[in-house]
Coordinates of C-alpha atoms in Angstrom, one line a residue:
X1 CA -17.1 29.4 -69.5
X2 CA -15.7 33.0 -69.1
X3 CA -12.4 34.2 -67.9
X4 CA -11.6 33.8 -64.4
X5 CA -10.0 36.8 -62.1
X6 CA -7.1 34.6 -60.1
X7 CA -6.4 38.0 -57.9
X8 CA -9.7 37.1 -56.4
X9 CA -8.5 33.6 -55.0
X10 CA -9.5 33.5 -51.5
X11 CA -6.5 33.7 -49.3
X12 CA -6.7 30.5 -47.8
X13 CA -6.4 28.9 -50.9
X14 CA -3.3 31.0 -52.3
X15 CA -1.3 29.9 -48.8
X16 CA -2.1 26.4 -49.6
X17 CA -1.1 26.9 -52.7
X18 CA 2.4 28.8 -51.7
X19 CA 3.0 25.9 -49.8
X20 CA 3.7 23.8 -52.3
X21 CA 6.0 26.6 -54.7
X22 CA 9.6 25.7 -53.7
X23 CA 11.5 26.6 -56.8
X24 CA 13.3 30.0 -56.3
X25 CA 12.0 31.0 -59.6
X26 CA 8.6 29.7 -59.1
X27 CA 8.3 31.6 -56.5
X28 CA 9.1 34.6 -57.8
X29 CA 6.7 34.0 -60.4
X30 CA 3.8 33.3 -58.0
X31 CA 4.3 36.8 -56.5
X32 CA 4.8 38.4 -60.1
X33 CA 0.6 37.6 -60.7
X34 CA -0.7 40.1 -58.5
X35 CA -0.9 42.3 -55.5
X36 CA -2.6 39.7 -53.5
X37 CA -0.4 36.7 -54.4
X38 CA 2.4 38.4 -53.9
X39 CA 2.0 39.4 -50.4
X40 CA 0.6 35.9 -49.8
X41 CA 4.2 34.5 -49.8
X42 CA 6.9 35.3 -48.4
X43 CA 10.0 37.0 -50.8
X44 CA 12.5 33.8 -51.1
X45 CA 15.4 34.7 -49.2
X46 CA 18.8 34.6 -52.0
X47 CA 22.2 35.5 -49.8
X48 CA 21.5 36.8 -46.8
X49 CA 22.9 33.7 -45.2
X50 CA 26.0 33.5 -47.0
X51 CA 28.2 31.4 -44.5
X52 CA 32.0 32.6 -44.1
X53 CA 34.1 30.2 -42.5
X54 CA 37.8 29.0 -41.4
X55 CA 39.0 25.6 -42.9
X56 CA 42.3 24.1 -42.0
X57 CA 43.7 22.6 -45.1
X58 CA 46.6 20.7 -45.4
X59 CA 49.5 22.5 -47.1
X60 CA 50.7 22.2 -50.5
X61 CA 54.6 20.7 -50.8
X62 CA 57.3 23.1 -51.7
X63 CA 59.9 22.5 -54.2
X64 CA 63.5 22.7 -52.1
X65 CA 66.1 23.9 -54.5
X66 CA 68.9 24.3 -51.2
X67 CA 71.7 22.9 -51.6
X68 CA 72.4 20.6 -48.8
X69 CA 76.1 19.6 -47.4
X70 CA 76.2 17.2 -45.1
X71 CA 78.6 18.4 -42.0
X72 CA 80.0 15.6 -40.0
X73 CA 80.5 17.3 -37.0
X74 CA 77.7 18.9 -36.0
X75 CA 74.3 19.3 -37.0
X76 CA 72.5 22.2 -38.5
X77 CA 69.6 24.1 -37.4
X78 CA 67.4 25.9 -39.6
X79 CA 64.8 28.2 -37.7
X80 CA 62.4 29.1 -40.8
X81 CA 62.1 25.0 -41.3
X82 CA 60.5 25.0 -37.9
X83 CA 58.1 27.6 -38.3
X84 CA 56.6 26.0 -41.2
X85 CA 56.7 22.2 -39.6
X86 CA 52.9 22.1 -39.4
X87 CA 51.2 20.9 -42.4
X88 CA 48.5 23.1 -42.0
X89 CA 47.3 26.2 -43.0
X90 CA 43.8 28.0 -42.6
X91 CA 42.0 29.8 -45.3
X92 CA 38.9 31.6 -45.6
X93 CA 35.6 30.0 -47.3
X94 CA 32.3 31.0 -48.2
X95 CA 29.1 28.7 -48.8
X96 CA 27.4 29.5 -51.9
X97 CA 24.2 28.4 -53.1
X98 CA 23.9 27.4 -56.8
X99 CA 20.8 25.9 -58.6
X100 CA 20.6 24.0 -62.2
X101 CA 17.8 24.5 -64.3
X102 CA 16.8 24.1 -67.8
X103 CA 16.0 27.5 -69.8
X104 CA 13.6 27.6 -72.0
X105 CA 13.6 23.4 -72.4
X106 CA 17.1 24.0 -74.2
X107 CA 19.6 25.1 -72.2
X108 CA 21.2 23.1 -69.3
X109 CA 22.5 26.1 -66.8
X110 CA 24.1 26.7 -62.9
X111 CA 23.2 29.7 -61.7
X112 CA 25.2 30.5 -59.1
X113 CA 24.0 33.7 -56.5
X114 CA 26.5 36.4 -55.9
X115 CA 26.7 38.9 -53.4
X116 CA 23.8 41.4 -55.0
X117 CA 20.5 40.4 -53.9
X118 CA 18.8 38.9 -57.1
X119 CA 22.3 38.4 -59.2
X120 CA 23.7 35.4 -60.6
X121 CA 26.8 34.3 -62.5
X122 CA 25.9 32.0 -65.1
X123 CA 28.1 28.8 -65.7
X124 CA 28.6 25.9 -67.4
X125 CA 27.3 22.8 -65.3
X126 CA 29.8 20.2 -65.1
X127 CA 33.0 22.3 -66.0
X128 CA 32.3 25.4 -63.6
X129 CA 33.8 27.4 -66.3
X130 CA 31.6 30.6 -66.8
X131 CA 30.1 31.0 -69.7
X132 CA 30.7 34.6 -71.5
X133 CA 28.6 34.4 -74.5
X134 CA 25.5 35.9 -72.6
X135 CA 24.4 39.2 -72.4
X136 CA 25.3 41.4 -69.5
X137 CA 21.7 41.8 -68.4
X138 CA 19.3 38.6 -69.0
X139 CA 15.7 38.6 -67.4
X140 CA 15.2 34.6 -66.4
X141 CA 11.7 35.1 -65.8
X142 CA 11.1 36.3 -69.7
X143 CA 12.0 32.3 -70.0
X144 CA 10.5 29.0 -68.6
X145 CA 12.3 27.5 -66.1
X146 CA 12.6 24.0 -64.8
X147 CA 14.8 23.5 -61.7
X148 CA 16.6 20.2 -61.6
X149 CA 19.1 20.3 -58.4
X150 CA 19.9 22.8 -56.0
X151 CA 23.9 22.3 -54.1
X152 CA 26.4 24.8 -52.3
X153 CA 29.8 25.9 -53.7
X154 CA 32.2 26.4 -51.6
X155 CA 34.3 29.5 -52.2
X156 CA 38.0 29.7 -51.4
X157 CA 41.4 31.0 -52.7
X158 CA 42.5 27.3 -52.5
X159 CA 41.8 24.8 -54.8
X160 CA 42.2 21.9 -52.1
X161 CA 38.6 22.3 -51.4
X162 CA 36.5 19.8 -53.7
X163 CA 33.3 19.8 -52.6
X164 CA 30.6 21.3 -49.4
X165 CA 27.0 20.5 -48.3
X166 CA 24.5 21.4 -46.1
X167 CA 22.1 20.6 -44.2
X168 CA 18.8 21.2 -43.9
X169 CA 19.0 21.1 -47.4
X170 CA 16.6 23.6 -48.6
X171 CA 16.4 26.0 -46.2
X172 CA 18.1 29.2 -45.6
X173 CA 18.8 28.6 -41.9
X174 CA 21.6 26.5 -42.4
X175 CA 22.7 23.9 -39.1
X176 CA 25.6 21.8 -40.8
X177 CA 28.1 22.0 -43.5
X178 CA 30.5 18.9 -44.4
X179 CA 33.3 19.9 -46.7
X180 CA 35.3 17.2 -49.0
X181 CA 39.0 18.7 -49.4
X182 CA 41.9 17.2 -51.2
X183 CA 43.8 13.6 -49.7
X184 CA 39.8 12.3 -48.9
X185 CA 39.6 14.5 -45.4
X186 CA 36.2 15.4 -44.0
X187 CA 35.8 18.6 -42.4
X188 CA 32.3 19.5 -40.1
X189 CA 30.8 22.6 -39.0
X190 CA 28.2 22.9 -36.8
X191 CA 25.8 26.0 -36.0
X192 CA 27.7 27.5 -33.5
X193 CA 31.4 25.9 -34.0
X194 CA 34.2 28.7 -34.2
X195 CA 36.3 26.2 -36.8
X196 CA 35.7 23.0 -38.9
X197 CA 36.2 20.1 -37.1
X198 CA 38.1 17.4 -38.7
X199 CA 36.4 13.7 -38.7
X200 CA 39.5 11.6 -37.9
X201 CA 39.0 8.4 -40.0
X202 CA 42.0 6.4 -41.2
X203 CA 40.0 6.1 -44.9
X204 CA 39.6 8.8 -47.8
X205 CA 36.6 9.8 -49.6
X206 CA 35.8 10.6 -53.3
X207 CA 32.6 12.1 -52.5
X208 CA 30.0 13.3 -50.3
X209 CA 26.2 14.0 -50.6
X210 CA 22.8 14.2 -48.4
X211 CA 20.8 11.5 -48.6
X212 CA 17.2 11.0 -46.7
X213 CA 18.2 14.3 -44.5
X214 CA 21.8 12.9 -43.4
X215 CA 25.2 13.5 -44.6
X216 CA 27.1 10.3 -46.3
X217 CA 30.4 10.0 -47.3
X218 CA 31.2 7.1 -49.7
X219 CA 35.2 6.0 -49.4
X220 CA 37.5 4.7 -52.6
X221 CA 36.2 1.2 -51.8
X222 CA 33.0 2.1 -52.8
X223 CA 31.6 2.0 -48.8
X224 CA 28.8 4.2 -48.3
X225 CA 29.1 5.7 -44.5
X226 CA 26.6 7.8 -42.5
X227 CA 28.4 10.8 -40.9
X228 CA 27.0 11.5 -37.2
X229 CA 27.3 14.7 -36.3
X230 CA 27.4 14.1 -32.6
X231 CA 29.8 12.3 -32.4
X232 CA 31.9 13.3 -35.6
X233 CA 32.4 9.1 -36.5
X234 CA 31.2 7.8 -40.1
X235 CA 29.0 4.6 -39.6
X236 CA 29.0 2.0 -42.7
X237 CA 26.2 2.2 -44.3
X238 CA 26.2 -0.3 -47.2
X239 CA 28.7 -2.6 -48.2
X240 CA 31.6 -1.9 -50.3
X241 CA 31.3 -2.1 -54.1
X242 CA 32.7 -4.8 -55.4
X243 CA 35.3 -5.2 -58.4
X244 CA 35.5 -0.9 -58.6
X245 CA 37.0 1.2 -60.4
X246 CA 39.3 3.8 -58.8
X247 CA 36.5 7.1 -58.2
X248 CA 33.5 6.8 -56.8
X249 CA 30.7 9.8 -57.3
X250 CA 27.3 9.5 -55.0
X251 CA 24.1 10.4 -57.0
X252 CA 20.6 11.0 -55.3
X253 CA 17.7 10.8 -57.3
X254 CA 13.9 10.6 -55.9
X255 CA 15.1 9.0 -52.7
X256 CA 17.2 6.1 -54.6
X257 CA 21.0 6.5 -53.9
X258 CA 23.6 5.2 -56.6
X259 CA 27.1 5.4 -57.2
X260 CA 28.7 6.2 -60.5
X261 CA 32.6 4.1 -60.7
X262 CA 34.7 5.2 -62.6
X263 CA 37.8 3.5 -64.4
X264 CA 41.4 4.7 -65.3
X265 CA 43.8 2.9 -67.9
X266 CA 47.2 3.8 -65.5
X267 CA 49.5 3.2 -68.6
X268 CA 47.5 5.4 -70.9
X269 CA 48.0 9.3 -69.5
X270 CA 48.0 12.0 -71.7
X271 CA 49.1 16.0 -70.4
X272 CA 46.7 18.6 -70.2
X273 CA 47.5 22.7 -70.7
X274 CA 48.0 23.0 -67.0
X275 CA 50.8 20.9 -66.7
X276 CA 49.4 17.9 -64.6
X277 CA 49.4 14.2 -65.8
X278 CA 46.4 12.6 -65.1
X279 CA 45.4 9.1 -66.1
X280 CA 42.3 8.6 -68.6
X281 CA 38.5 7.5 -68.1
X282 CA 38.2 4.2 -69.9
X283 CA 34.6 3.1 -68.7
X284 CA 31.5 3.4 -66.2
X285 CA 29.8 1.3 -64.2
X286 CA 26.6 2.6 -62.5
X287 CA 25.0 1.1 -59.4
X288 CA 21.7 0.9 -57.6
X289 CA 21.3 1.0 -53.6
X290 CA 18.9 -2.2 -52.7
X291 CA 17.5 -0.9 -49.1
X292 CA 16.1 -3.8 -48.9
X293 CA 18.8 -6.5 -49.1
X294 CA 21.7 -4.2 -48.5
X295 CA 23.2 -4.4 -51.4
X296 CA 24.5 -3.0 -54.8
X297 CA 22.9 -3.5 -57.9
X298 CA 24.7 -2.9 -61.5
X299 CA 22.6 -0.5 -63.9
X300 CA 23.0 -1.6 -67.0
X301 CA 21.0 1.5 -68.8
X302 CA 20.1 4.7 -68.0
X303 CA 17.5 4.2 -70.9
X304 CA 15.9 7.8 -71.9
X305 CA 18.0 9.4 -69.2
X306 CA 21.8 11.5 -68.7
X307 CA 23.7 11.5 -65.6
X308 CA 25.7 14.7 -65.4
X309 CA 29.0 14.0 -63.0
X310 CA 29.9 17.9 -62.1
X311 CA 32.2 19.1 -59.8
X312 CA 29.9 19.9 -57.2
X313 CA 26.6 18.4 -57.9
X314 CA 25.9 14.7 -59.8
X315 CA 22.2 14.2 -60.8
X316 CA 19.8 12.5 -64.1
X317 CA 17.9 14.6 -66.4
X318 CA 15.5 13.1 -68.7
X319 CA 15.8 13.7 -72.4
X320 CA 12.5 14.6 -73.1
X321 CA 13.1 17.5 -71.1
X322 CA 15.8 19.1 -73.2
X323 CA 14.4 19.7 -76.6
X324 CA 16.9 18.4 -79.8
X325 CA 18.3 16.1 -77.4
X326 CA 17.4 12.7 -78.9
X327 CA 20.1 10.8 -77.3
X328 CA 19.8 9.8 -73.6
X329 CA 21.8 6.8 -71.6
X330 CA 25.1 9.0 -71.4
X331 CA 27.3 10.4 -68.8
X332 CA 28.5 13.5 -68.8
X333 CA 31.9 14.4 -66.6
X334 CA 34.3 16.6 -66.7
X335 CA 37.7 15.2 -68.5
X336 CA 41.1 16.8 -67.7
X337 CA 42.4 15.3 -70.1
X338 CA 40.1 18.2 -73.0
X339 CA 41.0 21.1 -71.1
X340 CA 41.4 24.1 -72.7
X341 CA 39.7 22.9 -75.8
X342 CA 36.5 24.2 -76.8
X343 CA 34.8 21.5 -75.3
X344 CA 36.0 23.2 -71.7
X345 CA 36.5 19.8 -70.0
X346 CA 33.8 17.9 -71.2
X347 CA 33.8 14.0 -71.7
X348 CA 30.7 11.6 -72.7
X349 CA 30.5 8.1 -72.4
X350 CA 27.8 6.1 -73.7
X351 CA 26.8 3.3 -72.2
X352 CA 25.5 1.5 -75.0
X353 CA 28.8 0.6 -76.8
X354 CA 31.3 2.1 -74.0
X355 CA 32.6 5.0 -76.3
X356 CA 34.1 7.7 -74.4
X357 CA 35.5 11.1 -75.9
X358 CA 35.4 14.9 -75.6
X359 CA 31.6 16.5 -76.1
X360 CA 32.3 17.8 -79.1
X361 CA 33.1 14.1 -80.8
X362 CA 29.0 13.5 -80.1
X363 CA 27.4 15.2 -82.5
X364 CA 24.8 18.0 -81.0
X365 CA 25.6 16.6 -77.8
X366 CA 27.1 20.1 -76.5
X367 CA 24.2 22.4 -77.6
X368 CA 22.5 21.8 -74.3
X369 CA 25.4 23.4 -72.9
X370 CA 25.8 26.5 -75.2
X371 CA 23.9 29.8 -74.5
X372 CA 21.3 29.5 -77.3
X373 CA 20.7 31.5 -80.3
X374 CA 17.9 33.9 -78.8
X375 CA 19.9 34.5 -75.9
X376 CA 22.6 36.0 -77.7
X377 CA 20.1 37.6 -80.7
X378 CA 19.8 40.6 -79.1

């Protein structure tokens, strides 16, 4: 059989077959064939909807160094006290949207889009450190790419924001965002709102994800909620996870939702370069939403795969699709406690014998996470 000319695809085919091209970069490859496929689909709209909003945060406690006398007979008033007696402050924010891929079935990547059409900053996936080592101009479509997750950083000068998504999900017109900030507080914005809205709720979430098209906020109990954006009240939506640990992350993976708990020995602390004392991971526990029966179910192995716990986006990745990684049912998070190392933040755990430890204790563990050898060649 010959060689087939694929410019000469009729055009009903080529828009059935655009339909099903999602991937940013897949999509920019499916226009790079030809002439005819590329004006057969649409270009795949990067930043132009780049969302800049207002959030009210709650503000960070001051250190009083006055010295305070008490006076018996009358008392004293301090004007500049009451100017600052709300504990709130609003700050700008802007929604970014970030993709992980594989490059190259090597190299696990978060590209995240900047401001110039096209651009991206390239970082590392679970620390959100950016990663230097690359050169200043690097062609991703010299290099097979498989998408794993797509997510939404939410840009601010504060770090009391933890976490944002949207809905619809993968779509550039974008209705809803739901913002995670610090003390568990849930903040909504709707297409149209001039502010976030806060969703009063006398509980506090760890984390917050979209599952089956909705938002869902999951509470340091382990309680799963739906968030209604009519009505701005969370809804339980499965039961509490019994026996937790003291963090809860939500992971969705092909329409199954879990949770990953995680524990912390309270006597054990240990001081990172920044000053704060934080207590230590000791172990994992991962669970398994039953639709059926309502109920949690305790994974005991992630078998062939790793669950990556990042700051913004949680998801599996098979090990056969990272070449030299031979070693799968591990969770990677990021550790306070190996800041400023060169493992930038970086814990394992292994399931199978409950070791936990900085990346670099696991050996070729952290090569997926390193800009490889042909990338910095040149």
């Amino acid at each position: 059989m010959g060689r087939r000319d694929w410019s000469c695809l009729p055009d009903e085919l080529l828009t059935k077959i655009g339909q099903y091209v999602s991937g940013h970069f897949d999509m920019i490859r499916f226009r790079s064939v030809c002439r005819r496929w590329r004006y057969s689909l649409p270009l795949p709209h990067t930043n132009n909807w780049h969302l800049q909003l207002q959030i009210t945060l709650l503000k960070e406690p001051k250190p009083d160094y006055r010295i305070r006398i008490p006076l018996p007979f009358y008392e004293s008033y301090d004007p500049e006290l009451e100017a600052e007696s709300s504990p709130y402050h609003t700050v700008a924010s802007s929604i970014v949207k970030t993709t992980v891929c594989i490059i190259n079935q090597s190299s696990l990547l978060k590209l995240e889009e900047t401001q110039q059409e096209g651009k991206f900053r390239i970082i590392n996936p679970i620390s959100d450190i950016p990663i230097k080592e690359f050169p200043k101009v690097l062609n991703l479509l010299d290099y097979p790419i498989m998408e794993i997750t797509r997510g939404y950083i939410c840009k601010t000068s504060h770090s009391n924001v933890l976490k944002a998504v949207v809905l619809p999900e993968y779509d550039d017109k974008v209705c809803m965002v739901l913002v995670l900030c610090d003390h568990g507080r849930l903040l909504l914005w709707r297409n149209g709102d001039e502010h976030m809205k806060e969703i009063s709720n006398k509980f506090r979430y760890d984390d917050i994800a979209v599952y089956k098209g909705h938002f869902m906020a999951i509470d340091r109990w382990g309680t799963v909620s739906f968030v209604d954006s009519s009505s701005l009240k969370v809804i339980q939506y499965t039961p509490p996870v019994l026996n937790g640990g003291k963090k809860k992350n939500l992971v969705v993976c092909s329409e199954q939702l879990y949770v990953a708990d995680r524990y912390f020995d309270r006597a054990r602390t240990s001081q990172n370069p920044y000053g704060k004392w934080d207590p230590s991971v000791v172990d994992f526990k991962i669970y398994k939403l039953d639709e059926d029966w309502g109920r949690w179910i305790e994974i005991a192995s992630l078998n062939d795969k790793i669950l990556f716990l990042g700051k913004v986006l949680n998801f599996f990745v098979p090990i056969k699709e990272l070449s030299g990684c031979n070693k799968g049912n591990c969770i990677y998070f990021k550790g306070d406690e190996f800041i400023g190392s060169k493992s930038h933040g970086v814990s394992v755990f292994d399931l199978a014998d409950r070791r936990i430890g900085s990346i670099l204790s696991f050996p070729g563990c952290s090569d997926m996470l390193c800009p490889p050898s042909w990338f910095t060649a040149n």
